[in-house]
Coordinates of C-alpha atoms in Angstrom, one line a residue:
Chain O
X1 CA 89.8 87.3 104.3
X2 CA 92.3 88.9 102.1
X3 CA 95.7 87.7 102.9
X4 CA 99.4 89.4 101.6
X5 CA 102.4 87.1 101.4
X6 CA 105.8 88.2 100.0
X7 CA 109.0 86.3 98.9
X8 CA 111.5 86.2 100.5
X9 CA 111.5 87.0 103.9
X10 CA 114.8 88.2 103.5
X11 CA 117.8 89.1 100.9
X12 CA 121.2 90.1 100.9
X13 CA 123.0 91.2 97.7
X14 CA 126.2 92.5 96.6
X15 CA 125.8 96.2 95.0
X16 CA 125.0 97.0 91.6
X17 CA 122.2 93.4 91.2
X18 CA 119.0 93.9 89.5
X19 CA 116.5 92.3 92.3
X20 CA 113.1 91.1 92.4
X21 CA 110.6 90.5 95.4
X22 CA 107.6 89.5 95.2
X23 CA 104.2 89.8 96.5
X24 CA 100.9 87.7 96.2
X25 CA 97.6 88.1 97.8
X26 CA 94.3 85.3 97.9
X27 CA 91.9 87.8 96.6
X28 CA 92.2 89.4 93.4
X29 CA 89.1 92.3 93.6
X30 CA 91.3 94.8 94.6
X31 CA 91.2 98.5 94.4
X32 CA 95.1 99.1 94.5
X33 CA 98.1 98.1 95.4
X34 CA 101.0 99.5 97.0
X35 CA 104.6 99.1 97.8
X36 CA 106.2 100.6 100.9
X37 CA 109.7 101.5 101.8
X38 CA 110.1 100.9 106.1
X39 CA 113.5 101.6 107.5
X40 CA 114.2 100.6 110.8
X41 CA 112.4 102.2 114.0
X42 CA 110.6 104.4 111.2
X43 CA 107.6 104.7 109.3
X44 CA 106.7 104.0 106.0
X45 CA 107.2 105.6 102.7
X46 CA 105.0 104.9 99.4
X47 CA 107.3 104.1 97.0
X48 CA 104.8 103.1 93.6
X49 CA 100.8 102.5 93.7
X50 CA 99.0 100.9 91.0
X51 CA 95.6 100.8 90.4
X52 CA 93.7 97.6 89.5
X53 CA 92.9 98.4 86.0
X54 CA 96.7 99.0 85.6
X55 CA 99.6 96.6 85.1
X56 CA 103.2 98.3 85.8
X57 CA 104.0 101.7 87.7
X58 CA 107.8 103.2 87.2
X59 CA 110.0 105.3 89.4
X60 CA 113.7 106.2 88.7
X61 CA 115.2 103.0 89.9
X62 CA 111.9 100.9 91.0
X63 CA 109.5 99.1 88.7
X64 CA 106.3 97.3 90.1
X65 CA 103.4 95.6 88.1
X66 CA 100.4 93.4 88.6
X67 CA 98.9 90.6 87.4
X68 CA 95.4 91.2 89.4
X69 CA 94.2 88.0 88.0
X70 CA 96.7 85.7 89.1
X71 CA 96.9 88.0 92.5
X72 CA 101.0 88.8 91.8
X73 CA 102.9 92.0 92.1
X74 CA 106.8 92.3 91.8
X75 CA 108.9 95.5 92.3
X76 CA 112.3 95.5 90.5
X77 CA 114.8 97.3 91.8
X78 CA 117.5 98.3 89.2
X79 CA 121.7 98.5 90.0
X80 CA 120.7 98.3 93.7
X81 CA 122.6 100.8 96.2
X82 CA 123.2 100.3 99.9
X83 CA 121.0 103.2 100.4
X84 CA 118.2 100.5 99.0
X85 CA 118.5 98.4 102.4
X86 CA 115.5 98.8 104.3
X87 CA 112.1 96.4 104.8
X88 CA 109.9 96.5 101.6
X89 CA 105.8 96.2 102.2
X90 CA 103.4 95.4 99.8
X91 CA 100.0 96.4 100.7
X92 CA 96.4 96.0 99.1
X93 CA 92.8 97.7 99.6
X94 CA 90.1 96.8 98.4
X95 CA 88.3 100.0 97.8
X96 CA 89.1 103.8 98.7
X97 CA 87.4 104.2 101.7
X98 CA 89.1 100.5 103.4
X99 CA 92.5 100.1 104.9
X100 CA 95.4 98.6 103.3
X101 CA 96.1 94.9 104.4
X102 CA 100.1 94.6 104.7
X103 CA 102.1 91.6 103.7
X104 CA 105.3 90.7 106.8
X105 CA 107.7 92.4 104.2
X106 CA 110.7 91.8 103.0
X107 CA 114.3 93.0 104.3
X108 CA 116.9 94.1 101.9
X109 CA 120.4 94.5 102.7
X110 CA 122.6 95.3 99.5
X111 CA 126.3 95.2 100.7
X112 CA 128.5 97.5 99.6
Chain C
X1 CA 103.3 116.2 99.2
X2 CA 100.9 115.3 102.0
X3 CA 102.7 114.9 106.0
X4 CA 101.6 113.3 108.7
X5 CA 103.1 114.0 111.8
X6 CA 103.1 111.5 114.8
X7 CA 104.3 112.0 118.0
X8 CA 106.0 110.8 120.1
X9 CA 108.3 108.9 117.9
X10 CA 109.6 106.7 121.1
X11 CA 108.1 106.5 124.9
X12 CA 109.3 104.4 127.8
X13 CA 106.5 104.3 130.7
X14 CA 105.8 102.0 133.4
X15 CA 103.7 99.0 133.6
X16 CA 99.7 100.9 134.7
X17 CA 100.4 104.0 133.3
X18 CA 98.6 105.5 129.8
X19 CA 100.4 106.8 126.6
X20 CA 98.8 109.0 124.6
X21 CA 100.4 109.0 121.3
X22 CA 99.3 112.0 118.6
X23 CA 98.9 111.6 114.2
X24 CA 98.3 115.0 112.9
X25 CA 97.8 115.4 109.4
X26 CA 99.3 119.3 108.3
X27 CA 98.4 119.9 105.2
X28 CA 95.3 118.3 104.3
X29 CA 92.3 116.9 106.2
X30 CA 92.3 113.6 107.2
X31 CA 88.3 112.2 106.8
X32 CA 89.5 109.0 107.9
X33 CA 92.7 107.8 110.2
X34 CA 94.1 104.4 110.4
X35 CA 95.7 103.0 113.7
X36 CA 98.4 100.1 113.2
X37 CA 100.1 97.9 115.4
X38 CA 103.7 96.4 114.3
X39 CA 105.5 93.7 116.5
X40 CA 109.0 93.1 115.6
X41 CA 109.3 91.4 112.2
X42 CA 105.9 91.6 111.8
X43 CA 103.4 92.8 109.4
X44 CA 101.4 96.5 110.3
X45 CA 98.3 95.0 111.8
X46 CA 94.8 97.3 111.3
X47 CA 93.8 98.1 115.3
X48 CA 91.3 100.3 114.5
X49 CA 89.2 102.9 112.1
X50 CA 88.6 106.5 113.0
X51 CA 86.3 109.1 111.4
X52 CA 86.4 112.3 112.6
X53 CA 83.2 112.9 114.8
X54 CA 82.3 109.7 115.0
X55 CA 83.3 106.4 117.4
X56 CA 86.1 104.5 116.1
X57 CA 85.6 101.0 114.7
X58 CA 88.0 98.3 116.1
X59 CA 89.4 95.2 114.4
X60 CA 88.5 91.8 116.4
X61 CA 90.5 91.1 119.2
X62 CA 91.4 94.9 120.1
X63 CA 90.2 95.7 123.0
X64 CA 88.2 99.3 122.9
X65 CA 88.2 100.7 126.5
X66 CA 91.9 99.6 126.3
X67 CA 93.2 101.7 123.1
X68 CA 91.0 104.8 123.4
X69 CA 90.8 106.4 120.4
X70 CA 89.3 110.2 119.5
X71 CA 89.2 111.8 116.3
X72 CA 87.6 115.1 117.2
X73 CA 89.2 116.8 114.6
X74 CA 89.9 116.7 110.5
X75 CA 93.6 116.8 111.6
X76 CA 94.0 115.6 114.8
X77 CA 93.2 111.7 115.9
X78 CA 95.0 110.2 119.2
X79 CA 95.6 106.8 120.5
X80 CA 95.3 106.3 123.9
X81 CA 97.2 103.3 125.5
X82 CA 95.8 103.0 128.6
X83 CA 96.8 100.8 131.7
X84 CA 100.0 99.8 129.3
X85 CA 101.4 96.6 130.0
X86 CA 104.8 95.4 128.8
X87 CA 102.7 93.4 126.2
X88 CA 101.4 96.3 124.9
X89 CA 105.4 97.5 124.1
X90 CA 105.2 97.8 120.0
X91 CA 105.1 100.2 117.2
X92 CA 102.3 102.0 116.5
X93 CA 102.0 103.9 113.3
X94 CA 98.8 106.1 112.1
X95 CA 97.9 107.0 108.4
X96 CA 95.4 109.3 107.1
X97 CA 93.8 109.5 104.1
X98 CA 92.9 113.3 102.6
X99 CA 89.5 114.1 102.5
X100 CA 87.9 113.4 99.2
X101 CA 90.9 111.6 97.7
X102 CA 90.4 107.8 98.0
X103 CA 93.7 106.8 97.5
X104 CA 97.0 107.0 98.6
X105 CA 97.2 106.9 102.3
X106 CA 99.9 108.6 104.1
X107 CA 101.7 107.4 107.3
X108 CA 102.9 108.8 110.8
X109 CA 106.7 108.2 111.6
X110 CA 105.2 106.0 114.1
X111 CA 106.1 105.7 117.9
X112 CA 107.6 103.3 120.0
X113 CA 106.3 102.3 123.2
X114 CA 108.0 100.2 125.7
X115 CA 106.5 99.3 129.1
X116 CA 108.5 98.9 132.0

């Protein structure tokens, strides 16, 4: 059974860091992977998905790659904002027709 | 891009009474919806599959005559909370995923039921 942890749980930096968070999962055949963006009381918006054949994904701010062998994914956040604080999900399938299997998140406050 | 609309986006009812909570997808039909569960500081846990015309297929340990679901639809699926209990008081999010695309899958606002 396909299990998602991230690191940390939580983190609080001041405005303006470079961040990491990280994301591992116990079985590498996956189809994609996924990072999420939850704020509070709210849904989720898909920030960057990478395939499995691929190893980074880029968006303005937000870089994510994968190392499907080792079963690691990281999104970097660049000069983080305090618009950037909200709950961050990783997420796996493991084909297109499965659902995604969420890690617990991580919660991002970046103080002004 | 693609929306799916979920409604309500908060409910308070009474411990016996059912909730019926709506995921529409509006531009693009949704083959396939997803229902999750989320308890506070949780992860989104999988409740249940739902392909339109067909039954719904439910993760272990959700009970089926409890959350009724119908997908009668290529845009429409609902989750029926029935009997609600304040155990039952979470969020519950849907995503659909369009039809003949087998990738990204997009989410509901998701709603938030508390039981009296």
């Amino acid at each position: 059974k396909q299990e998602v942890t991230q690191i940390p749980a939580a983190l609080s930096v001041p405005e303006g860091e470079n961040l990491v968070l990280n994301c591992s999962f116990t079985d590498s055949a996956i189809y994609n992977l996924q990072w999420f963006r939850q704020d509070p009381g709210k849904g989720l918006t898909s920030l960057l998905l990478i395939q499995s054949s691929q190893r980074e994904q880029t968006s303005g701010r937000l870089n994510a790659s994968l190392d499907k062998s080792s079963g690691r994914s990281t999104l970097y956040i660049a000069a983080s904002q305090p618009g950037d604080s909200a709950t961050y999900l990783c997420a796996v399938s493991h084909s297109g027709n499965t659902p995604l299997v969420f890690g617990k998140g991580t919660r991002l406050s970046v103080i002004a | 891009g693609a929306v799916v609309s979920q409604h309500p986006s908060w409910v308070i009812c009474k411990s016996g009474t059912s909730v019926k909570i709506e995921c529409r997808s509006l531009d693009f039909q949704a083959t396939t919806m997803f229902w999750y569960r989320q308890f506070p500081k949780q992860s989104l846990m999988l409740m249940a599959t739902s392909n339109e015309g067909s039954k719904a297929t439910y993760e272990q340990g959700v009970e089926k005559d409890k959350f009724l679901i119908n997908h009668a639809s290529l845009t429409l699926s609902t989750l029926t909370v029935t009997s609600a209990h304040p155990e039952d008081s979470s969020f519950y999010i849907c995503s659909a995923r369009e039809q003949g695309a087998m990738e990204k899958l997009f989410f509901g606002s998701g709603t938030q039921l508390s039981v009296l």
